[in-house]
PDB file of C-alpha atoms in Angstrom:
ATOM      1  CA  MET Z 114      38.192 122.893  92.830  1.00 51.00           C
ATOM      2  CA  LYS Z 115      41.724 122.064  93.950  1.00 67.00           C
ATOM      3  CA  ASN Z 116      42.772 118.423  94.096  1.00 78.00           C
ATOM      4  CA  LEU Z 117      44.296 117.322  97.396  1.00 88.00           C
ATOM      5  CA  ILE Z 118      46.712 114.603  96.396  1.00 91.00           C
ATOM      6  CA  ALA Z 119      49.892 113.496  98.129  1.00 88.00           C
ATOM      7  CA  GLU Z 120      52.554 111.988  95.888  1.00 89.00           C
ATOM      8  CA  GLU Z 121      56.100 110.816  96.442  1.00 89.00           C
ATOM      9  CA  SER Z 122      58.591 108.793  94.420  1.00 91.00           C
ATOM     10  CA  ILE Z 123      61.867 107.038  95.068  1.00 93.00           C
ATOM     11  CA  LYS Z 124      64.446 105.273  92.902  1.00 95.00           C
ATOM     12  CA  ILE Z 125      65.199 101.697  93.972  1.00 95.00           C
ATOM     13  CA  GLU Z 126      68.080  99.465  92.940  1.00 94.00           C
ATOM     14  CA  ALA Z 127      66.379  96.085  93.178  1.00 95.00           C
ATOM     15  CA  PRO Z 128      64.541  93.712  90.842  1.00 95.00           C
ATOM     16  CA  VAL Z 129      60.881  94.531  90.171  1.00 96.00           C
ATOM     17  CA  PRO Z 130      59.675  91.175  91.632  1.00 96.00           C
ATOM     18  CA  VAL Z 131      61.348  92.035  94.952  1.00 96.00           C
ATOM     19  CA  ILE Z 132      59.636  95.444  95.061  1.00 97.00           C
ATOM     20  CA  TRP Z 133      56.305  93.904  94.026  1.00 97.00           C
ATOM     21  CA  GLU Z 134      56.504  91.369  96.848  1.00 97.00           C
ATOM     22  CA  LEU Z 135      57.028  94.206  99.340  1.00 97.00           C
ATOM     23  CA  LEU Z 136      53.843  95.861  98.042  1.00 97.00           C
ATOM     24  CA  THR Z 137      51.632  92.763  98.116  1.00 97.00           C
ATOM     25  CA  ASP Z 138      52.802  90.470 100.938  1.00 96.00           C
ATOM     26  CA  PRO Z 139      50.947  91.375 104.173  1.00 96.00           C
ATOM     27  CA  GLU Z 140      53.856  90.409 106.432  1.00 95.00           C
ATOM     28  CA  LYS Z 141      56.230  92.625 104.465  1.00 96.00           C
ATOM     29  CA  ILE Z 142      53.717  95.486 104.250  1.00 95.00           C
ATOM     30  CA  LYS Z 143      53.445  95.481 108.044  1.00 94.00           C
ATOM     31  CA  LYS Z 144      57.216  96.043 108.240  1.00 93.00           C
ATOM     32  CA  TRP Z 145      57.286  99.178 106.086  1.00 92.00           C
ATOM     33  CA  SER Z 146      53.899 100.753 106.806  1.00 89.00           C
ATOM     34  CA  PRO Z 147      53.864 103.530 109.418  1.00 82.00           C
ATOM     35  CA  TYR Z 148      50.421 102.269 110.511  1.00 85.00           C
ATOM     36  CA  GLN Z 149      49.141  99.204 112.335  1.00 89.00           C
ATOM     37  CA  LEU Z 150      47.426  97.044 109.736  1.00 92.00           C
ATOM     38  CA  ASP Z 151      45.248  93.955 109.679  1.00 92.00           C
ATOM     39  CA  PHE Z 152      44.407  92.037 106.536  1.00 94.00           C
ATOM     40  CA  GLN Z 153      41.306  90.111 105.479  1.00 87.00           C
ATOM     41  CA  ASN Z 154      43.683  87.197 105.092  1.00 84.00           C
ATOM     42  CA  GLU Z 155      47.447  86.891 105.245  1.00 86.00           C
ATOM     43  CA  GLN Z 156      47.771  85.815 101.614  1.00 91.00           C
ATOM     44  CA  VAL Z 157      49.371  87.903  98.870  1.00 93.00           C
ATOM     45  CA  LEU Z 158      47.009  90.756  98.014  1.00 95.00           C
ATOM     46  CA  GLU Z 159      44.508  90.136  95.232  1.00 95.00           C
ATOM     47  CA  LEU Z 160      41.552  92.042  93.823  1.00 95.00           C
ATOM     48  CA  GLY Z 161      38.877  92.483  96.465  1.00 94.00           C
ATOM     49  CA  ASN Z 162      41.152  91.867  99.483  1.00 95.00           C
ATOM     50  CA  GLU Z 163      40.506  94.166 102.424  1.00 95.00           C
ATOM     51  CA  ILE Z 164      43.025  95.983 104.610  1.00 96.00           C
ATOM     52  CA  TYR Z 165      42.190  97.582 107.969  1.00 95.00           C
ATOM     53  CA  TRP Z 166      44.098 100.561 109.408  1.00 92.00           C
ATOM     54  CA  LYS Z 167      44.188 100.731 113.209  1.00 91.00           C
ATOM     55  CA  ASN Z 168      45.040 103.477 115.678  1.00 85.00           C
ATOM     56  CA  ASN Z 169      47.376 103.104 118.677  1.00 83.00           C
ATOM     57  CA  GLU Z 170      44.511 101.660 120.757  1.00 88.00           C
ATOM     58  CA  GLY Z 171      43.913  98.958 118.147  1.00 88.00           C
ATOM     59  CA  ARG Z 172      40.620 100.453 116.910  1.00 92.00           C
ATOM     60  CA  THR Z 173      39.981 100.272 113.167  1.00 93.00           C
ATOM     61  CA  PHE Z 174      39.715 103.767 111.689  1.00 91.00           C
ATOM     62  CA  ALA Z 175      39.778 102.937 107.971  1.00 92.00           C
ATOM     63  CA  LYS Z 176      39.160 100.096 105.562  1.00 95.00           C
ATOM     64  CA  GLY Z 177      40.818  99.665 102.194  1.00 94.00           C
ATOM     65  CA  THR Z 178      39.929  97.359  99.332  1.00 95.00           C
ATOM     66  CA  VAL Z 179      42.222  96.335  96.477  1.00 97.00           C
ATOM     67  CA  ILE Z 180      40.319  97.654  93.444  1.00 97.00           C
ATOM     68  CA  GLU Z 181      42.996  97.388  90.726  1.00 97.00           C
ATOM     69  CA  LEU Z 182      46.004  95.155  90.386  1.00 96.00           C
ATOM     70  CA  GLU Z 183      48.487  94.952  87.563  1.00 97.00           C
ATOM     71  CA  PRO Z 184      51.123  92.461  88.774  1.00 96.00           C
ATOM     72  CA  GLY Z 185      54.623  93.881  88.751  1.00 95.00           C
ATOM     73  CA  HIS Z 186      53.345  97.361  87.897  1.00 97.00           C
ATOM     74  CA  SER Z 187      50.654  98.830  90.141  1.00 97.00           C
ATOM     75  CA  ILE Z 188      48.202  98.250  92.949  1.00 98.00           C
ATOM     76  CA  ARG Z 189      45.306 100.562  93.799  1.00 97.00           C
ATOM     77  CA  ILE Z 190      43.515 100.446  97.130  1.00 96.00           C
ATOM     78  CA  SER Z 191      40.295 102.356  97.874  1.00 95.00           C
ATOM     79  CA  MET Z 192      39.977 103.996 101.301  1.00 93.00           C
ATOM     80  CA  ASN Z 193      36.938 104.468 103.531  1.00 92.00           C
ATOM     81  CA  PHE Z 194      37.109 105.877 107.038  1.00 90.00           C
ATOM     82  CA  THR Z 195      34.832 104.479 109.752  1.00 88.00           C
ATOM     83  CA  GLU Z 196      33.702 107.988 110.771  1.00 87.00           C
ATOM     84  CA  TRP Z 197      31.972 108.532 107.420  1.00 87.00           C
ATOM     85  CA  GLU Z 198      28.214 108.093 107.437  1.00 84.00           C
ATOM     86  CA  LYS Z 199      28.343 106.169 104.157  1.00 83.00           C
ATOM     87  CA  GLU Z 200      31.110 104.641 102.095  1.00 82.00           C
ATOM     88  CA  ALA Z 201      32.708 106.864  99.491  1.00 83.00           C
ATOM     89  CA  ASP Z 202      32.882 105.962  95.833  1.00 85.00           C
ATOM     90  CA  PRO Z 203      35.769 103.464  95.436  1.00 84.00           C
ATOM     91  CA  ASP Z 204      37.559 105.914  93.124  1.00 87.00           C
ATOM     92  CA  ALA Z 205      37.252 108.883  95.498  1.00 89.00           C
ATOM     93  CA  LEU Z 206      40.210 108.267  97.834  1.00 93.00           C
ATOM     94  CA  THR Z 207      42.857 105.729  96.884  1.00 95.00           C
ATOM     95  CA  HIS Z 208      46.411 104.639  97.582  1.00 94.00           C
ATOM     96  CA  ILE Z 209      48.237 103.810  94.347  1.00 96.00           C
ATOM     97  CA  TYR Z 210      51.680 102.223  94.313  1.00 97.00           C
ATOM     98  CA  SER Z 211      53.231 102.175  90.838  1.00 97.00           C
ATOM     99  CA  ILE Z 212      56.513 100.701  89.633  1.00 97.00           C
ATOM    100  CA  PHE Z 213      58.097 102.331  86.587  1.00 96.00           C
ATOM    101  CA  GLN Z 214      61.189 101.009  84.851  1.00 92.00           C
ATOM    102  CA  LYS Z 215      63.107 103.001  82.255  1.00 89.00           C
ATOM    103  CA  ASN Z 216      66.315 101.408  81.067  1.00 85.00           C
ATOM    104  CA  LYS Z 217      67.701  99.988  84.333  1.00 83.00           C
ATOM    105  CA  VAL Z 218      66.277 102.691  86.596  1.00 87.00           C
ATOM    106  CA  ILE Z 219      63.283 101.664  88.704  1.00 95.00           C
ATOM    107  CA  THR Z 220      61.060 104.273  90.313  1.00 96.00           C
ATOM    108  CA  LEU Z 221      58.359 103.504  92.879  1.00 96.00           C
ATOM    109  CA  THR Z 222      55.616 106.118  93.203  1.00 94.00           C
ATOM    110  CA  HIS Z 223      52.945 106.381  95.891  1.00 92.00           C
ATOM    111  CA  THR Z 224      49.914 108.548  95.148  1.00 92.00           C
ATOM    112  CA  TYR Z 225      47.268 109.091  97.831  1.00 91.00           C
ATOM    113  CA  GLY Z 226      44.140 111.131  97.108  1.00 91.00           C
ATOM    114  CA  ASP Z 227      41.979 112.805  96.093  1.00 92.00           C
ATOM    115  CA  PHE Z 228      41.072 114.003  99.571  1.00 91.00           C
ATOM    116  CA  GLU Z 229      38.901 116.753  98.057  1.00 90.00           C
ATOM    117  CA  LYS Z 230      36.340 114.079  97.072  1.00 90.00           C
ATOM    118  CA  VAL Z 231      35.598 112.741 100.566  1.00 89.00           C
ATOM    119  CA  PRO Z 232      33.939 114.029 103.767  1.00 87.00           C
ATOM    120  CA  GLY Z 233      36.438 115.958 105.892  1.00 86.00           C
ATOM    121  CA  GLY Z 234      39.050 115.453 103.196  1.00 86.00           C
ATOM    122  CA  LYS Z 235      41.061 118.588 103.911  1.00 89.00           C
ATOM    123  CA  LYS Z 236      41.457 117.574 107.563  1.00 88.00           C
ATOM    124  CA  ILE Z 237      42.392 113.978 106.637  1.00 85.00           C
ATOM    125  CA  PHE Z 238      44.923 115.298 104.093  1.00 88.00           C
ATOM    126  CA  GLU Z 239      46.513 117.594 106.691  1.00 87.00           C
ATOM    127  CA  GLU Z 240      46.643 114.805 109.293  1.00 82.00           C
ATOM    128  CA  TYR Z 241      48.232 112.465 106.757  1.00 81.00           C
ATOM    129  CA  MET Z 242      50.845 115.048 105.770  1.00 82.00           C
ATOM    130  CA  ASN Z 243      51.653 115.654 109.461  1.00 79.00           C
ATOM    131  CA  THR Z 244      51.914 111.909 110.083  1.00 72.00           C
ATOM    132  CA  VAL Z 245      54.389 111.307 107.270  1.00 70.00           C
ATOM    133  CA  SER Z 246      56.547 114.380 107.889  1.00 64.00           C
ATOM    134  CA  GLY Z 247      59.424 113.821 110.251  1.00 54.00           C
ATOM    135  CA  ARG Z 248      59.140 110.013 110.053  1.00 55.00           C
ATOM    136  CA  PRO Z 249      61.065 107.709 107.802  1.00 53.00           C
ATOM    137  CA  ALA Z 250      58.836 107.631 104.735  1.00 80.00           C
ATOM    138  CA  ALA Z 251      57.251 104.323 103.776  1.00 89.00           C
ATOM    139  CA  LEU Z 252      58.949 104.497 100.387  1.00 92.00           C
ATOM    140  CA  GLU Z 253      62.343 104.921 102.040  1.00 92.00           C
ATOM    141  CA  ARG Z 254      61.678 101.820 104.145  1.00 93.00           C
ATOM    142  CA  ILE Z 255      60.581  99.883 101.040  1.00 95.00           C
ATOM    143  CA  LYS Z 256      63.814 100.947  99.317  1.00 95.00           C
ATOM    144  CA  GLU Z 257      65.893  99.795 102.310  1.00 95.00           C
ATOM    145  CA  MET Z 258      64.143  96.431 102.424  1.00 96.00           C
ATOM    146  CA  ALA Z 259      64.343  95.906  98.649  1.00 96.00           C
ATOM    147  CA  GLU Z 260      68.038  96.745  98.487  1.00 94.00           C
ATOM    148  CA  GLU Z 261      69.062  94.518 101.458  1.00 89.00           C
TER     149      GLU Z 261
END
């Protein structure tokens, strides 16, 4: 079985705390995300916090839950789409943002998958890849904001 995982990385010249704030502050996330988002609360993300993805009509099409958090290093958010008959295992489809620092070089990586583990995963993967192609990538926007 082939894994369907999207992954991208970018080097950022900014302090780790600045990058971390961009990944966990709802107001800042709304500025770099290509999607309309609502949050369970507008506080800095913590374990168990929920995020809601909305379409252009304002209808929620997916819910995420912060399932892992290592401050300054990584955040993992499970994904469940409203069209699914039942919620997927929290580990099935996740967004993971990871900050790596080697010497003075900081790399931010976004991993989204595994689409193979969820209902209609191939279609969701293809739609996601079409959505992110041709648009300024979220990681590029994070880099711009962090380096301002």
